[in-house]
């Protein structure tokens, strides 16, 4: 069974930092684009960041300069370092895997269940 499992979410004050992790199992994800998306209550799922198999990164406009994505293929793990968090970053954060370099949610093959991030002002 292929799974992506996120961890590292929590509650933090504005200006703080969190590091999310996503561990894959059931297959090797080294050849996949790994990404983070987030979904706040009442809103559509939003692209946050992605990293291709070759290491190319892409970020959503709202997180550029504050968030950083990385991956450790030996551990089948992708990370999201989130700095200078704002209340608007409050959401459930999901990791996902795709064979394509894309920000379109429907083109991602595998999804994790998500981890909650809550930022208070």
N, C-alpha and C. Protein backbone atom coordinates (compact mmCIF):
# COMPACT_ATOMS: atom_id res chain seq x y z
N UNK A 1 0.85 -1.19 0.00
CA UNK A 1 0.00 0.00 0.00
C UNK A 1 0.89 1.24 0.00
N UNK A 2 0.63 2.12 -0.97
CA UNK A 2 1.41 3.35 -1.07
C UNK A 2 0.81 4.39 -0.14
N UNK A 3 1.67 5.02 0.65
CA UNK A 3 1.22 6.03 1.59
C UNK A 3 2.17 7.21 1.65
N UNK A 4 1.60 8.38 1.92
CA UNK A 4 2.35 9.56 2.29
C UNK A 4 1.81 10.00 3.65
N UNK A 5 2.69 10.18 4.60
CA UNK A 5 2.26 10.54 5.95
C UNK A 5 2.98 11.80 6.39
N UNK A 6 2.20 12.84 6.67
CA UNK A 6 2.76 14.12 7.11
C UNK A 6 2.85 14.19 8.63
N UNK A 7 3.78 15.00 9.09
CA UNK A 7 3.91 15.28 10.51
C UNK A 7 4.56 16.65 10.68
N UNK A 8 4.54 17.15 11.92
CA UNK A 8 5.22 18.40 12.21
C UNK A 8 4.31 19.61 12.36
N UNK A 9 3.04 19.43 12.10
CA UNK A 9 2.12 20.55 12.26
C UNK A 9 1.92 20.89 13.73
N UNK A 10 1.23 22.00 13.96
CA UNK A 10 0.96 22.41 15.32
C UNK A 10 0.49 23.84 15.37
N UNK A 11 0.46 24.38 16.58
CA UNK A 11 0.04 25.76 16.81
C UNK A 11 1.26 26.61 17.12
N UNK A 12 1.33 27.76 16.49
CA UNK A 12 2.48 28.65 16.66
C UNK A 12 2.00 30.10 16.56
N UNK A 13 2.72 30.99 17.17
CA UNK A 13 2.39 32.41 17.07
C UNK A 13 2.96 33.00 15.79
N UNK A 14 2.34 34.07 15.35
CA UNK A 14 2.82 34.76 14.15
C UNK A 14 4.30 35.12 14.31
N UNK A 15 5.03 34.92 13.23
CA UNK A 15 6.47 35.16 13.25
C UNK A 15 7.29 33.92 13.57
N UNK A 16 6.62 32.87 14.01
CA UNK A 16 7.31 31.64 14.37
C UNK A 16 7.59 30.75 13.17
N UNK A 17 8.14 29.58 13.47
CA UNK A 17 8.54 28.63 12.42
C UNK A 17 8.05 27.23 12.74
N UNK A 18 7.85 26.46 11.70
CA UNK A 18 7.55 25.03 11.81
C UNK A 18 8.24 24.32 10.66
N UNK A 19 8.53 23.05 10.88
CA UNK A 19 9.08 22.21 9.82
C UNK A 19 8.20 20.99 9.66
N UNK A 20 7.62 20.86 8.50
CA UNK A 20 6.77 19.72 8.20
C UNK A 20 7.59 18.64 7.51
N UNK A 21 7.21 17.40 7.77
CA UNK A 21 7.84 16.25 7.11
C UNK A 21 6.77 15.39 6.47
N UNK A 22 7.14 14.73 5.40
CA UNK A 22 6.23 13.81 4.72
C UNK A 22 7.04 12.58 4.32
N UNK A 23 6.68 11.45 4.90
CA UNK A 23 7.39 10.20 4.63
C UNK A 23 6.57 9.32 3.71
N UNK A 24 7.19 8.85 2.65
CA UNK A 24 6.52 7.95 1.72
C UNK A 24 6.85 6.51 2.02
N UNK A 25 5.89 5.63 1.74
CA UNK A 25 6.11 4.20 1.90
C UNK A 25 5.35 3.46 0.81
N UNK A 26 5.74 2.25 0.57
CA UNK A 26 5.07 1.43 -0.44
C UNK A 26 5.66 1.56 -1.83
N UNK A 27 6.43 2.60 -2.06
CA UNK A 27 7.15 2.76 -3.32
C UNK A 27 8.21 3.83 -3.13
N UNK A 28 9.13 3.90 -4.09
CA UNK A 28 10.16 4.93 -4.05
C UNK A 28 9.67 6.17 -4.79
N UNK A 29 9.83 7.32 -4.16
CA UNK A 29 9.34 8.57 -4.75
C UNK A 29 10.46 9.42 -5.34
N UNK A 30 11.65 8.87 -5.47
CA UNK A 30 12.78 9.67 -5.94
C UNK A 30 12.58 10.20 -7.36
N UNK A 31 11.79 9.51 -8.16
CA UNK A 31 11.54 9.96 -9.53
C UNK A 31 10.33 10.84 -9.68
N UNK A 32 9.68 11.17 -8.59
CA UNK A 32 8.46 11.96 -8.59
C UNK A 32 8.72 13.42 -8.23
N UNK A 33 7.86 14.29 -8.71
CA UNK A 33 7.76 15.64 -8.19
C UNK A 33 7.03 15.53 -6.85
N UNK A 34 7.63 16.11 -5.83
CA UNK A 34 7.00 16.13 -4.51
C UNK A 34 6.55 17.55 -4.22
N UNK A 35 5.37 17.67 -3.66
CA UNK A 35 4.81 19.01 -3.46
C UNK A 35 4.07 19.10 -2.14
N UNK A 36 3.86 20.33 -1.74
CA UNK A 36 3.02 20.66 -0.60
C UNK A 36 1.87 21.54 -1.09
N UNK A 37 0.68 21.21 -0.63
CA UNK A 37 -0.51 22.02 -0.84
C UNK A 37 -1.12 22.31 0.52
N UNK A 38 -1.98 23.30 0.57
CA UNK A 38 -2.68 23.58 1.82
C UNK A 38 -4.12 23.93 1.53
N UNK A 39 -4.96 23.68 2.53
CA UNK A 39 -6.38 23.99 2.38
C UNK A 39 -6.90 24.56 3.68
N UNK A 40 -7.37 25.79 3.60
CA UNK A 40 -7.99 26.45 4.74
C UNK A 40 -9.50 26.21 4.68
N UNK A 41 -10.19 26.32 5.83
CA UNK A 41 -11.64 26.08 5.84
C UNK A 41 -12.37 26.99 4.85
N UNK A 42 -13.22 26.39 4.03
CA UNK A 42 -14.01 27.16 3.08
C UNK A 42 -13.27 27.61 1.84
N UNK A 43 -12.01 27.19 1.71
CA UNK A 43 -11.21 27.61 0.55
C UNK A 43 -10.76 26.40 -0.26
N UNK A 44 -10.38 26.66 -1.51
CA UNK A 44 -9.86 25.60 -2.35
C UNK A 44 -8.44 25.24 -1.94
N UNK A 45 -8.06 24.01 -2.32
CA UNK A 45 -6.70 23.59 -2.04
C UNK A 45 -5.72 24.45 -2.85
N UNK A 46 -4.68 24.91 -2.18
CA UNK A 46 -3.75 25.89 -2.76
C UNK A 46 -2.35 25.30 -2.86
N UNK A 47 -1.71 25.52 -4.00
CA UNK A 47 -0.32 25.08 -4.18
C UNK A 47 0.60 25.90 -3.29
N UNK A 48 1.52 25.22 -2.61
CA UNK A 48 2.47 25.90 -1.74
C UNK A 48 3.89 25.82 -2.32
N UNK A 49 4.36 24.61 -2.59
CA UNK A 49 5.74 24.44 -3.07
C UNK A 49 5.90 23.07 -3.70
N UNK A 50 6.87 22.95 -4.59
CA UNK A 50 7.18 21.66 -5.18
C UNK A 50 8.67 21.56 -5.46
N UNK A 51 9.13 20.31 -5.53
CA UNK A 51 10.52 20.04 -5.91
C UNK A 51 10.52 18.87 -6.87
N UNK A 52 11.15 19.07 -8.01
CA UNK A 52 11.22 18.01 -9.00
C UNK A 52 12.25 16.96 -8.60
N UNK A 53 12.28 15.87 -9.34
CA UNK A 53 13.27 14.82 -9.07
C UNK A 53 14.68 15.37 -9.22
N UNK A 54 14.85 16.35 -10.09
CA UNK A 54 16.16 16.93 -10.31
C UNK A 54 16.51 18.07 -9.38
N UNK A 55 15.58 18.41 -8.48
CA UNK A 55 15.87 19.43 -7.48
C UNK A 55 15.35 20.83 -7.79
N UNK A 56 14.64 20.98 -8.92
CA UNK A 56 14.09 22.30 -9.24
C UNK A 56 12.91 22.58 -8.31
N UNK A 57 12.89 23.79 -7.77
CA UNK A 57 11.83 24.16 -6.84
C UNK A 57 10.92 25.22 -7.43
N UNK A 58 9.71 25.25 -6.88
CA UNK A 58 8.72 26.24 -7.28
C UNK A 58 7.89 26.56 -6.05
N UNK A 59 7.50 27.84 -5.92
CA UNK A 59 6.76 28.27 -4.74
C UNK A 59 5.54 29.08 -5.14
N UNK A 60 4.50 28.97 -4.30
CA UNK A 60 3.37 29.85 -4.48
C UNK A 60 3.75 31.27 -4.09
N UNK A 61 3.09 32.24 -4.69
CA UNK A 61 3.46 33.63 -4.47
C UNK A 61 3.36 34.04 -3.00
N UNK A 62 2.40 33.49 -2.29
CA UNK A 62 2.17 33.91 -0.91
C UNK A 62 3.23 33.39 0.06
N UNK A 63 4.06 32.44 -0.35
CA UNK A 63 5.04 31.86 0.57
C UNK A 63 6.47 32.09 0.13
N UNK A 64 6.66 32.71 -1.04
CA UNK A 64 8.02 32.94 -1.53
C UNK A 64 8.83 33.75 -0.54
N UNK A 65 10.05 33.28 -0.29
CA UNK A 65 10.94 33.97 0.63
C UNK A 65 10.74 33.59 2.08
N UNK A 66 9.65 32.86 2.37
CA UNK A 66 9.40 32.45 3.76
C UNK A 66 9.46 30.93 3.94
N UNK A 67 9.04 30.19 2.93
CA UNK A 67 9.01 28.72 3.00
C UNK A 67 10.10 28.15 2.11
N UNK A 68 10.56 26.95 2.49
CA UNK A 68 11.59 26.27 1.71
C UNK A 68 11.30 24.77 1.68
N UNK A 69 11.29 24.20 0.49
CA UNK A 69 11.05 22.77 0.33
C UNK A 69 12.37 22.05 0.09
N UNK A 70 12.49 20.87 0.64
CA UNK A 70 13.67 20.04 0.42
C UNK A 70 13.25 18.57 0.44
N UNK A 71 14.15 17.71 0.03
CA UNK A 71 13.81 16.29 0.03
C UNK A 71 15.05 15.47 0.32
N UNK A 72 14.83 14.30 0.89
CA UNK A 72 15.90 13.35 1.17
C UNK A 72 15.44 12.03 0.55
N UNK A 73 15.93 11.74 -0.65
CA UNK A 73 15.46 10.55 -1.36
C UNK A 73 15.85 9.26 -0.64
N UNK A 74 16.95 9.28 0.06
CA UNK A 74 17.36 8.09 0.81
C UNK A 74 16.35 7.74 1.89
N UNK A 75 15.65 8.75 2.39
CA UNK A 75 14.64 8.55 3.42
C UNK A 75 13.23 8.60 2.86
N UNK A 76 13.13 8.79 1.54
CA UNK A 76 11.80 8.87 0.91
C UNK A 76 10.95 9.94 1.57
N UNK A 77 11.59 11.07 1.87
CA UNK A 77 10.97 12.11 2.69
C UNK A 77 11.11 13.47 2.02
N UNK A 78 10.07 14.28 2.15
CA UNK A 78 10.10 15.66 1.70
C UNK A 78 9.77 16.54 2.91
N UNK A 79 10.38 17.71 2.94
CA UNK A 79 10.23 18.63 4.06
C UNK A 79 9.70 19.97 3.57
N UNK A 80 9.07 20.69 4.50
CA UNK A 80 8.69 22.07 4.24
C UNK A 80 9.07 22.89 5.47
N UNK A 81 10.08 23.72 5.31
CA UNK A 81 10.49 24.64 6.37
C UNK A 81 9.68 25.91 6.21
N UNK A 82 8.95 26.27 7.24
CA UNK A 82 8.07 27.45 7.18
C UNK A 82 8.55 28.46 8.21
N UNK A 83 8.97 29.61 7.75
CA UNK A 83 9.45 30.68 8.61
C UNK A 83 8.54 31.90 8.51
N UNK A 84 8.66 32.77 9.48
CA UNK A 84 7.88 34.01 9.50
C UNK A 84 6.40 33.71 9.21
N UNK A 85 5.86 32.79 9.96
CA UNK A 85 4.48 32.37 9.73
C UNK A 85 3.49 33.49 10.04
N UNK A 86 2.42 33.50 9.27
CA UNK A 86 1.37 34.50 9.40
C UNK A 86 0.04 33.79 9.67
N UNK A 87 -0.92 34.47 10.29
CA UNK A 87 -2.23 33.84 10.51
C UNK A 87 -2.85 33.31 9.21
N UNK A 88 -2.56 33.96 8.10
CA UNK A 88 -3.10 33.52 6.80
C UNK A 88 -2.51 32.18 6.36
N UNK A 89 -1.48 31.71 7.02
CA UNK A 89 -0.89 30.40 6.70
C UNK A 89 -1.65 29.26 7.38
N UNK A 90 -2.60 29.58 8.22
CA UNK A 90 -3.38 28.56 8.91
C UNK A 90 -4.14 27.71 7.90
N UNK A 91 -3.91 26.39 7.96
CA UNK A 91 -4.52 25.47 7.00
C UNK A 91 -4.10 24.05 7.35
N UNK A 92 -4.72 23.10 6.67
CA UNK A 92 -4.23 21.72 6.67
C UNK A 92 -3.25 21.60 5.51
N UNK A 93 -2.07 21.12 5.81
CA UNK A 93 -1.01 21.00 4.81
C UNK A 93 -0.90 19.54 4.37
N UNK A 94 -0.95 19.34 3.05
CA UNK A 94 -0.88 18.00 2.48
C UNK A 94 0.37 17.89 1.61
N UNK A 95 1.03 16.74 1.65
CA UNK A 95 2.06 16.49 0.66
C UNK A 95 1.47 15.62 -0.45
N UNK A 96 2.08 15.68 -1.61
CA UNK A 96 1.56 14.97 -2.77
C UNK A 96 2.71 14.63 -3.71
N UNK A 97 2.47 13.64 -4.56
CA UNK A 97 3.49 13.18 -5.51
C UNK A 97 2.90 13.06 -6.90
N UNK A 98 3.68 13.52 -7.88
CA UNK A 98 3.23 13.48 -9.26
C UNK A 98 4.40 13.13 -10.18
N UNK A 99 4.09 12.55 -11.33
CA UNK A 99 5.11 12.31 -12.35
C UNK A 99 5.35 13.57 -13.18
N UNK A 100 4.46 14.56 -13.02
CA UNK A 100 4.53 15.78 -13.82
C UNK A 100 4.94 16.98 -12.98
N UNK A 101 5.62 17.93 -13.60
CA UNK A 101 5.93 19.20 -12.94
C UNK A 101 4.71 20.09 -13.14
N UNK A 102 3.90 20.20 -12.09
CA UNK A 102 2.61 20.87 -12.21
C UNK A 102 2.16 21.39 -10.86
N UNK A 103 1.28 22.41 -10.91
CA UNK A 103 0.65 22.90 -9.68
C UNK A 103 -0.82 22.48 -9.63
N UNK A 104 -1.26 21.69 -10.60
CA UNK A 104 -2.66 21.28 -10.70
C UNK A 104 -2.91 20.07 -9.81
N UNK A 105 -3.82 20.22 -8.88
CA UNK A 105 -4.04 19.18 -7.88
C UNK A 105 -4.47 17.85 -8.51
N UNK A 106 -5.26 17.91 -9.56
CA UNK A 106 -5.79 16.68 -10.16
C UNK A 106 -4.72 15.86 -10.86
N UNK A 107 -3.54 16.43 -11.06
CA UNK A 107 -2.46 15.71 -11.73
C UNK A 107 -1.48 15.08 -10.74
N UNK A 108 -1.82 15.14 -9.46
CA UNK A 108 -1.02 14.47 -8.45
C UNK A 108 -1.62 13.11 -8.15
N UNK A 109 -0.75 12.10 -8.12
CA UNK A 109 -1.19 10.71 -8.02
C UNK A 109 -1.40 10.25 -6.59
N UNK A 110 -0.60 10.76 -5.69
CA UNK A 110 -0.64 10.31 -4.30
C UNK A 110 -0.75 11.52 -3.38
N UNK A 111 -1.54 11.33 -2.31
CA UNK A 111 -1.77 12.41 -1.34
C UNK A 111 -1.68 11.86 0.07
N UNK A 112 -1.15 12.70 0.96
CA UNK A 112 -1.22 12.39 2.37
C UNK A 112 -2.50 12.93 2.98
N UNK A 113 -2.76 12.53 4.21
CA UNK A 113 -3.99 12.93 4.90
C UNK A 113 -3.92 14.37 5.42
N UNK A 114 -2.73 14.87 5.59
CA UNK A 114 -2.57 16.27 6.00
C UNK A 114 -2.19 16.43 7.46
N UNK A 115 -1.62 17.59 7.74
CA UNK A 115 -1.28 17.97 9.11
C UNK A 115 -1.71 19.42 9.32
N UNK A 116 -2.32 19.69 10.47
CA UNK A 116 -2.88 21.01 10.74
C UNK A 116 -1.80 21.98 11.20
N UNK A 117 -1.82 23.16 10.61
CA UNK A 117 -0.96 24.26 11.05
C UNK A 117 -1.87 25.42 11.43
N UNK A 118 -1.70 25.90 12.65
CA UNK A 118 -2.51 27.02 13.14
C UNK A 118 -1.58 28.12 13.62
N UNK A 119 -1.75 29.30 13.04
CA UNK A 119 -0.90 30.45 13.38
C UNK A 119 -1.78 31.51 14.02
N UNK A 120 -1.46 31.88 15.24
CA UNK A 120 -2.23 32.89 15.95
C UNK A 120 -1.52 34.24 15.91
N UNK A 121 -2.33 35.28 15.96
CA UNK A 121 -1.76 36.64 15.89
C UNK A 121 -1.42 37.18 17.27
